[in-house]
mmCIF file of C-alpha atoms in Angstrom:
data_model
loop_
_atom_site.group_PDB
_atom_site.id
_atom_site.type_symbol
_atom_site.label_atom_id
_atom_site.label_comp_id
_atom_site.label_asym_id
_atom_site.label_seq_id
_atom_site.Cartn_x
_atom_site.Cartn_y
_atom_site.Cartn_z
ATOM 1 C CA MET H 1 13.927 29.054 6.000
ATOM 2 C CA PRO H 2 10.661 27.088 5.752
ATOM 3 C CA THR H 3 10.774 23.439 4.863
ATOM 4 C CA PRO H 4 9.209 22.724 1.484
ATOM 5 C CA ASN H 5 6.006 20.717 1.659
ATOM 6 C CA ASN H 6 6.608 17.425 -0.090
ATOM 7 C CA GLY H 7 3.005 16.354 0.375
ATOM 8 C CA SER H 8 3.630 14.214 3.450
ATOM 9 C CA ASN H 9 1.193 16.329 5.459
ATOM 10 C CA GLN H 10 -1.520 15.428 2.973
ATOM 11 C CA LEU H 11 -1.006 11.763 3.835
ATOM 12 C CA ARG H 12 -2.350 12.486 7.304
ATOM 13 C CA VAL H 13 -5.452 14.361 6.153
ATOM 14 C CA GLY H 14 -8.475 12.179 6.782
ATOM 15 C CA ARG H 15 -6.412 9.401 8.365
ATOM 16 C CA VAL H 16 -8.491 7.325 10.699
ATOM 17 C CA SER H 17 -7.545 4.936 13.437
ATOM 18 C CA ILE H 18 -10.290 2.408 14.066
ATOM 19 C CA PRO H 19 -9.800 -0.174 16.829
ATOM 20 C CA TRP H 20 -10.379 -3.824 15.856
ATOM 21 C CA THR H 21 -9.630 -3.014 12.216
ATOM 22 C CA THR H 22 -7.008 -4.641 10.001
ATOM 23 C CA TYR H 23 -4.454 -2.372 8.334
ATOM 24 C CA LEU H 24 -1.711 -2.979 5.813
ATOM 25 C CA LEU H 25 1.126 -0.619 6.733
ATOM 26 C CA THR H 26 4.058 0.262 4.505
ATOM 27 C CA PHE H 27 7.026 2.271 5.737
ATOM 28 C CA CYS H 28 10.435 2.940 4.241
ATOM 29 C CA THR H 29 14.001 3.764 5.064
ATOM 30 C CA HIS H 30 15.163 7.362 4.717
ATOM 31 C CA GLU H 31 15.686 8.129 1.019
ATOM 32 C CA ARG H 32 14.851 4.465 0.323
ATOM 33 C CA ALA H 33 18.342 3.363 1.383
ATOM 34 C CA THR H 34 18.768 -0.395 1.063
ATOM 35 C CA GLY H 35 20.015 -2.735 3.776
ATOM 36 C CA LEU H 36 16.932 -3.516 5.881
ATOM 37 C CA ASP H 37 17.103 -7.155 4.798
ATOM 38 C CA ARG H 38 19.523 -8.175 7.537
ATOM 39 C CA PRO H 39 18.826 -10.720 10.278
ATOM 40 C CA VAL H 40 19.588 -8.264 13.089
ATOM 41 C CA ILE H 41 16.979 -5.810 11.770
ATOM 42 C CA PHE H 42 14.400 -8.501 11.045
ATOM 43 C CA GLU H 43 14.776 -9.925 14.548
ATOM 44 C CA ALA H 44 14.526 -6.488 16.193
ATOM 45 C CA LEU H 45 11.409 -5.596 14.209
ATOM 46 C CA LEU H 46 9.717 -8.896 14.888
ATOM 47 C CA GLU H 47 10.597 -8.709 18.587
ATOM 48 C CA GLU H 48 9.068 -5.230 18.935
ATOM 49 C CA ILE H 49 6.010 -6.177 16.861
ATOM 50 C CA LYS H 50 5.393 -9.128 19.166
ATOM 51 C CA ARG H 51 6.081 -7.000 22.262
ATOM 52 C CA MET H 52 3.411 -4.589 21.019
ATOM 53 C CA GLU H 53 1.033 -7.534 20.760
ATOM 54 C CA ALA H 54 1.842 -8.490 24.363
ATOM 55 C CA ASP H 55 1.090 -4.860 25.322
ATOM 56 C CA SER H 56 -2.346 -5.158 23.633
ATOM 57 C CA ILE H 57 -1.576 -2.554 20.974
ATOM 58 C CA TRP H 58 -2.173 -4.735 17.954
ATOM 59 C CA GLN H 59 -2.341 -8.275 16.710
ATOM 60 C CA PRO H 60 0.252 -8.788 13.951
ATOM 61 C CA GLN H 61 -0.896 -10.809 10.953
ATOM 62 C CA ALA H 62 2.126 -10.715 8.616
ATOM 63 C CA LEU H 63 5.492 -9.009 8.176
ATOM 64 C CA MET H 64 7.446 -8.714 4.934
ATOM 65 C CA LEU H 65 10.831 -7.029 5.282
ATOM 66 C CA MET H 66 12.242 -5.770 1.995
ATOM 67 C CA PRO H 67 15.648 -4.135 1.387
ATOM 68 C CA ASP H 68 14.256 -0.584 1.653
ATOM 69 C CA HIS H 69 10.741 -0.909 3.070
ATOM 70 C CA VAL H 70 8.486 -2.931 5.327
ATOM 71 C CA HIS H 71 4.993 -4.289 4.802
ATOM 72 C CA LEU H 72 3.230 -5.028 8.054
ATOM 73 C CA CYS H 73 -0.323 -6.256 8.399
ATOM 74 C CA ILE H 74 -1.884 -5.759 11.820
ATOM 75 C CA LYS H 75 -5.241 -5.749 13.533
ATOM 76 C CA LEU H 76 -5.261 -2.601 15.642
ATOM 77 C CA LEU H 77 -6.553 -3.035 19.180
ATOM 78 C CA ASP H 78 -7.946 -0.223 21.353
ATOM 79 C CA THR H 79 -4.865 0.800 23.368
ATOM 80 C CA LEU H 80 -3.106 3.259 21.018
ATOM 81 C CA ALA H 81 -4.034 5.172 17.897
ATOM 82 C CA LEU H 82 -2.399 3.826 14.758
ATOM 83 C CA SER H 83 -0.080 6.840 14.463
ATOM 84 C CA HIS H 84 1.135 6.355 18.046
ATOM 85 C CA ALA H 85 1.643 2.635 17.497
ATOM 86 C CA MET H 86 3.757 3.342 14.411
ATOM 87 C CA ALA H 87 5.730 6.002 16.277
ATOM 88 C CA ARG H 88 6.483 3.450 19.007
ATOM 89 C CA LEU H 89 7.580 0.788 16.513
ATOM 90 C CA LYS H 90 9.923 3.154 14.691
ATOM 91 C CA SER H 91 11.266 4.652 17.912
ATOM 92 C CA ARG H 92 12.044 1.303 19.494
ATOM 93 C CA THR H 93 13.728 -0.071 16.364
ATOM 94 C CA ARG H 94 15.641 3.120 15.595
ATOM 95 C CA ARG H 95 18.789 2.052 17.451
ATOM 96 C CA VAL H 96 19.232 -1.168 15.455
ATOM 97 C CA LEU H 97 18.728 0.753 12.197
ATOM 98 C CA LEU H 98 21.315 3.332 13.218
ATOM 99 C CA SER H 99 23.756 0.512 14.029
ATOM 100 C CA GLN H 100 23.407 -0.509 10.370
ATOM 101 C CA THR H 101 23.730 3.128 9.154
ATOM 102 C CA LEU H 102 20.034 3.307 8.284
ATOM 103 C CA GLN H 103 17.117 5.327 9.556
ATOM 104 C CA TRP H 104 13.368 5.398 9.075
ATOM 105 C CA GLN H 105 11.738 7.776 6.661
ATOM 106 C CA GLU H 106 9.117 9.999 8.248
ATOM 107 C CA GLY H 107 5.543 8.827 7.900
ATOM 108 C CA TYR H 108 3.978 5.637 6.605
ATOM 109 C CA HIS H 109 1.249 4.487 4.254
ATOM 110 C CA ASP H 110 -1.769 2.700 5.667
ATOM 111 C CA HIS H 111 -4.557 0.853 3.944
ATOM 112 C CA ARG H 112 -7.570 -0.112 6.022
ATOM 113 C CA LEU H 113 -9.113 -3.431 5.092
ATOM 114 C CA ARG H 114 -12.847 -3.374 5.478
ATOM 115 C CA PRO H 115 -14.569 -6.459 6.921
ATOM 116 C CA ASP H 116 -15.873 -7.488 3.491
ATOM 117 C CA ASP H 117 -12.546 -6.982 1.663
ATOM 118 C CA PRO H 118 -11.147 -10.315 0.457
ATOM 119 C CA ARG H 119 -7.944 -11.243 2.293
ATOM 120 C CA LEU H 120 -6.410 -13.405 -0.435
ATOM 121 C CA PRO H 121 -5.225 -10.532 -2.698
ATOM 122 C CA PHE H 122 -3.467 -8.685 0.117
ATOM 123 C CA CYS H 123 -1.770 -11.872 1.389
ATOM 124 C CA TYR H 124 -0.663 -12.665 -2.128
ATOM 125 C CA TYR H 125 0.628 -9.107 -2.591
ATOM 126 C CA LEU H 126 2.814 -9.453 0.511
ATOM 127 C CA TYR H 127 4.028 -12.907 -0.422
ATOM 128 C CA ILE H 128 4.923 -12.029 -4.011
ATOM 129 C CA ASN H 129 6.666 -8.733 -3.138
ATOM 130 C CA PRO H 130 10.216 -10.176 -3.034
ATOM 131 C CA VAL H 131 9.529 -11.989 -6.333
ATOM 132 C CA ARG H 132 8.298 -8.770 -7.971
ATOM 133 C CA ALA H 133 11.489 -7.077 -6.749
ATOM 134 C CA GLY H 134 13.646 -9.789 -8.356
ATOM 135 C CA LEU H 135 15.099 -10.942 -5.039
ATOM 136 C CA VAL H 136 13.864 -14.548 -5.269
ATOM 137 C CA THR H 137 12.036 -16.685 -7.806
ATOM 138 C CA ASN H 138 9.511 -18.018 -5.276
ATOM 139 C CA GLY H 139 8.030 -16.208 -2.267
ATOM 140 C CA ALA H 140 8.819 -19.175 -0.032
ATOM 141 C CA GLU H 141 12.545 -18.554 -0.586
ATOM 142 C CA TRP H 142 12.458 -15.111 1.063
ATOM 143 C CA THR H 143 13.912 -15.325 4.582
ATOM 144 C CA PHE H 144 12.623 -12.024 5.918
ATOM 145 C CA GLN H 145 8.937 -12.777 6.294
ATOM 146 C CA TRP H 146 6.734 -13.775 9.191
ATOM 147 C CA TRP H 147 3.113 -14.912 9.144
ATOM 148 C CA ARG H 148 0.775 -15.386 12.100
ATOM 149 C CA PRO H 149 0.365 -19.185 12.189
ATOM 150 C CA GLU H 150 -3.394 -19.146 11.587
ATOM 151 C CA VAL H 151 -2.982 -16.713 8.673
ATOM 152 C CA TRP H 152 -0.260 -18.862 7.104
ATOM 153 C CA THR H 153 -2.303 -22.042 7.581
ATOM 154 C CA TRP H 154 -5.171 -20.408 5.726
ATOM 155 C CA PHE H 155 -3.004 -18.768 3.020
ATOM 156 C CA GLU H 156 -0.377 -21.444 2.309
ATOM 157 C CA PRO H 157 -2.542 -23.529 -0.063
ATOM 158 C CA TYR H 158 -3.000 -20.393 -2.212
ATOM 159 C CA ALA H 159 0.641 -19.237 -2.055
ATOM 160 C CA LYS H 160 1.616 -20.965 -5.290
ATOM 161 C CA ASP H 161 -1.400 -19.643 -7.212
ATOM 162 C CA THR H 162 -1.142 -16.529 -9.321
ATOM 163 C CA GLN H 163 -3.435 -13.843 -7.984
ATOM 164 C CA PRO H 164 -3.790 -10.251 -9.149
ATOM 165 C CA ALA H 165 -2.524 -7.632 -6.730
ATOM 166 C CA PRO H 166 -5.309 -5.526 -5.252
ATOM 167 C CA ALA H 167 -5.919 -2.271 -7.154
ATOM 168 C CA TRP H 168 -5.053 -0.165 -4.111
ATOM 169 C CA ALA H 169 -1.607 -1.789 -3.903
ATOM 170 C CA LYS H 170 -0.469 -0.789 -7.395
ATOM 171 C CA ASP H 171 1.427 2.274 -6.130
ATOM 172 C CA LEU H 172 3.070 0.607 -3.133
ATOM 173 C CA PRO H 173 6.745 -0.382 -3.297
#
């Protein structure tokens, strides 16, 4: 029996992978199951993200781990295509998810930031995500976030300001 097309194939139509470009990536647990916000998962994700930096795959900018999804901002380098980099990340963190009775949903959403796109709205979107979800009252209270030191140094003075979320982020979790 053929598998019904839920539109996920359309997500890949026109997808580009441009080295030296910054992407905001969003990926979820299977059926949006909650439970990602655990130290063991956060540590495993961050370890693999940093290992991928050491392997010259990407340069991570920020990570926001939510109960059922992940926001990851990276600058893609020229070693792997974005789809292969994401496949590696999910593959190498699969075991820790399974140990917590979770698994990754197939696919991911990517948003390419153009060189002239302002960075403040996307940083604010990441930072305010746990507040929008009702998990904390202030983004600084959320344990499961990581910022590249130079990104945080630049963004921290703005963290308390109210900024509108970028228009392209309105449909993201």
